[in-house]
Coordinates of C-alpha atoms and ligand atoms in Angstrom, one line a residue:
M1 CA -4.2 -13.2 0.4
E2 CA -1.5 -10.7 0.0
I3 CA -1.9 -7.0 -0.6
I4 CA 0.8 -4.6 -1.6
K5 CA 1.2 -1.3 0.3
V6 CA 3.1 1.8 0.6
N7 CA 4.5 3.3 4.2
K8 CA 4.2 6.9 3.4
D9 CA 5.9 7.9 6.3
V10 CA 9.1 6.5 4.5
C11 CA 8.0 7.4 0.8
I12 CA 9.8 10.0 -0.7
G13 CA 8.0 10.3 -3.7
C14 CA 10.6 9.6 -6.3
G15 CA 7.6 8.2 -8.7
A16 CA 9.7 4.5 -9.7
C17 CA 6.3 2.8 -8.7
T18 CA 4.1 4.7 -10.3
A19 CA 6.4 4.7 -13.6
I20 CA 7.1 1.0 -13.1
A21 CA 3.4 -0.4 -12.0
P22 CA 1.0 2.6 -12.7
D23 CA -2.5 0.3 -12.4
T24 CA -1.2 -0.2 -8.6
F25 CA 0.7 2.9 -7.5
K26 CA -1.0 6.6 -7.3
F27 CA 0.7 9.7 -6.0
N28 CA -1.8 11.2 -3.3
D29 CA -2.2 15.1 -3.3
D30 CA 1.0 15.3 -0.7
G31 CA 2.9 13.7 -3.8
Y32 CA 3.4 10.5 -1.8
A33 CA 2.7 7.0 -3.2
Y34 CA -0.4 5.0 -2.4
S35 CA -1.4 1.7 -4.1
D36 CA -5.1 1.8 -5.0
N37 CA -7.5 -0.1 -3.0
E38 CA -9.0 -2.0 -6.5
N39 CA -5.8 -3.2 -7.8
N40 CA -3.5 -3.6 -5.1
I41 CA -4.2 -7.4 -4.2
L42 CA -1.3 -9.5 -5.6
D43 CA -3.3 -12.8 -6.2
N44 CA -5.9 -11.0 -8.4
M45 CA -3.8 -9.4 -10.5
E46 CA -2.9 -10.5 -14.0
E47 CA 1.1 -12.1 -14.4
E48 CA 2.2 -8.9 -16.1
N49 CA 1.0 -6.5 -13.4
K50 CA 1.9 -8.5 -10.7
N51 CA 5.3 -8.5 -11.7
D52 CA 5.5 -4.9 -12.0
C53 CA 4.4 -4.8 -8.7
L54 CA 7.2 -6.9 -7.7
D55 CA 9.5 -4.9 -9.5
A56 CA 8.5 -1.5 -7.9
L57 CA 8.9 -3.2 -4.4
E58 CA 12.4 -4.2 -5.4
G59 CA 13.5 -1.1 -6.9
C60 CA 11.8 1.0 -4.2
P61 CA 14.9 3.3 -3.0
T62 CA 13.6 3.6 0.6
N63 CA 11.9 0.2 1.1
A64 CA 8.6 2.0 1.5
I65 CA 6.5 -0.9 -0.3
Y66 CA 5.6 -3.9 1.5
K67 CA 3.6 -7.0 1.4
E68 CA 1.0 -7.6 4.2
E69 CA -0.8 -10.7 4.6
K70 CA -4.6 -10.0 5.2
Ligands
SF4_1 FE1 7.7 6.1 -2.7 FE2 9.0 4.5 -3.2 FE3 7.2 4.7 -4.6 FE4 9.5 5.9 -4.8 S1 9.1 3.9 -5.6 S2 7.3 6.9 -5.0 S3 9.8 5.9 -2.6 S4 7.1 4.3 -2.6

Protein backbone atom coordinates (compact mmCIF):
# COMPACT_ATOMS: atom_id res chain seq x y z
CA MET A 1 0.00 0.00 0.00
CA GLU A 2 1.06 3.58 -0.59
CA ILE A 3 1.45 6.07 2.23
CA ILE A 4 1.69 9.79 1.54
CA LYS A 5 4.31 11.54 3.64
CA VAL A 6 6.10 14.85 4.14
CA ASN A 7 9.85 15.31 4.31
CA LYS A 8 9.99 17.86 7.12
CA ASP A 9 13.58 18.75 6.25
CA VAL A 10 12.37 20.17 2.94
CA CYS A 11 8.96 21.61 3.91
CA ILE A 12 8.90 25.42 4.09
CA GLY A 13 5.51 25.62 5.78
CA CYS A 14 3.78 27.40 2.90
CA GLY A 15 0.39 25.88 3.72
CA ALA A 16 -0.55 24.76 0.22
CA CYS A 17 -1.03 21.11 1.18
CA THR A 18 -3.02 21.86 4.33
CA ALA A 19 -5.34 24.05 2.23
CA ILE A 20 -5.77 21.52 -0.59
CA ALA A 21 -6.05 18.34 1.51
CA PRO A 22 -6.74 19.31 5.13
CA ASP A 23 -7.86 15.81 6.13
CA THR A 24 -4.39 14.49 5.46
CA PHE A 25 -1.98 17.38 5.93
CA LYS A 26 -1.66 19.18 9.25
CA PHE A 27 0.83 21.59 10.73
CA ASN A 28 3.01 20.61 13.65
CA ASP A 29 3.97 23.05 16.38
CA ASP A 30 7.06 24.09 14.44
CA GLY A 31 4.95 25.28 11.50
CA TYR A 32 5.83 22.48 9.13
CA ALA A 33 3.45 20.02 7.55
CA TYR A 34 3.08 16.34 8.33
CA SER A 35 0.65 13.73 7.09
CA ASP A 36 -1.80 12.49 9.63
CA ASN A 37 -1.32 8.79 10.38
CA GLU A 38 -5.06 8.13 10.33
CA ASN A 39 -5.52 9.67 6.89
CA ASN A 40 -2.37 9.13 4.88
CA ILE A 41 -2.95 5.73 3.26
CA LEU A 42 -3.82 6.49 -0.35
CA ASP A 43 -5.56 3.16 -0.93
CA ASN A 44 -7.95 3.77 1.95
CA MET A 45 -9.00 7.28 0.91
CA GLU A 46 -12.22 8.32 -0.71
CA GLU A 47 -11.56 9.21 -4.35
CA GLU A 48 -11.93 12.95 -3.72
CA ASN A 49 -9.46 12.95 -0.81
CA LYS A 50 -7.05 10.85 -2.79
CA ASN A 51 -7.15 13.29 -5.69
CA ASP A 52 -6.67 16.21 -3.28
CA CYS A 53 -3.60 14.51 -1.82
CA LEU A 54 -2.13 13.86 -5.24
CA ASP A 55 -2.82 17.49 -6.19
CA ALA A 56 -1.00 18.57 -3.02
CA LEU A 57 1.90 16.31 -3.91
CA GLU A 58 2.11 17.81 -7.38
CA GLY A 59 1.72 21.36 -6.07
CA CYS A 60 4.23 21.33 -3.22
CA PRO A 61 6.79 23.98 -4.16
CA THR A 62 9.70 22.12 -2.58
CA ASN A 63 8.69 18.55 -3.50
CA ALA A 64 8.51 17.73 0.19
CA ILE A 65 5.52 15.41 -0.29
CA TYR A 66 6.22 11.89 -1.43
CA LYS A 67 4.67 8.45 -1.63
CA GLU A 68 6.15 5.56 0.31
CA GLU A 69 5.40 1.92 -0.41
CA LYS A 70 4.64 -0.09 2.76
FE1 LIG B 1 5.35 22.04 3.27
FE2 LIG B 1 4.98 21.40 0.71
FE3 LIG B 1 2.93 21.43 2.40
FE4 LIG B 1 4.06 23.72 1.62
S1 LIG B 1 2.95 22.27 0.31
S2 LIG B 1 3.46 23.17 3.73
S3 LIG B 1 6.21 23.10 1.49
S4 LIG B 1 4.70 20.05 2.48
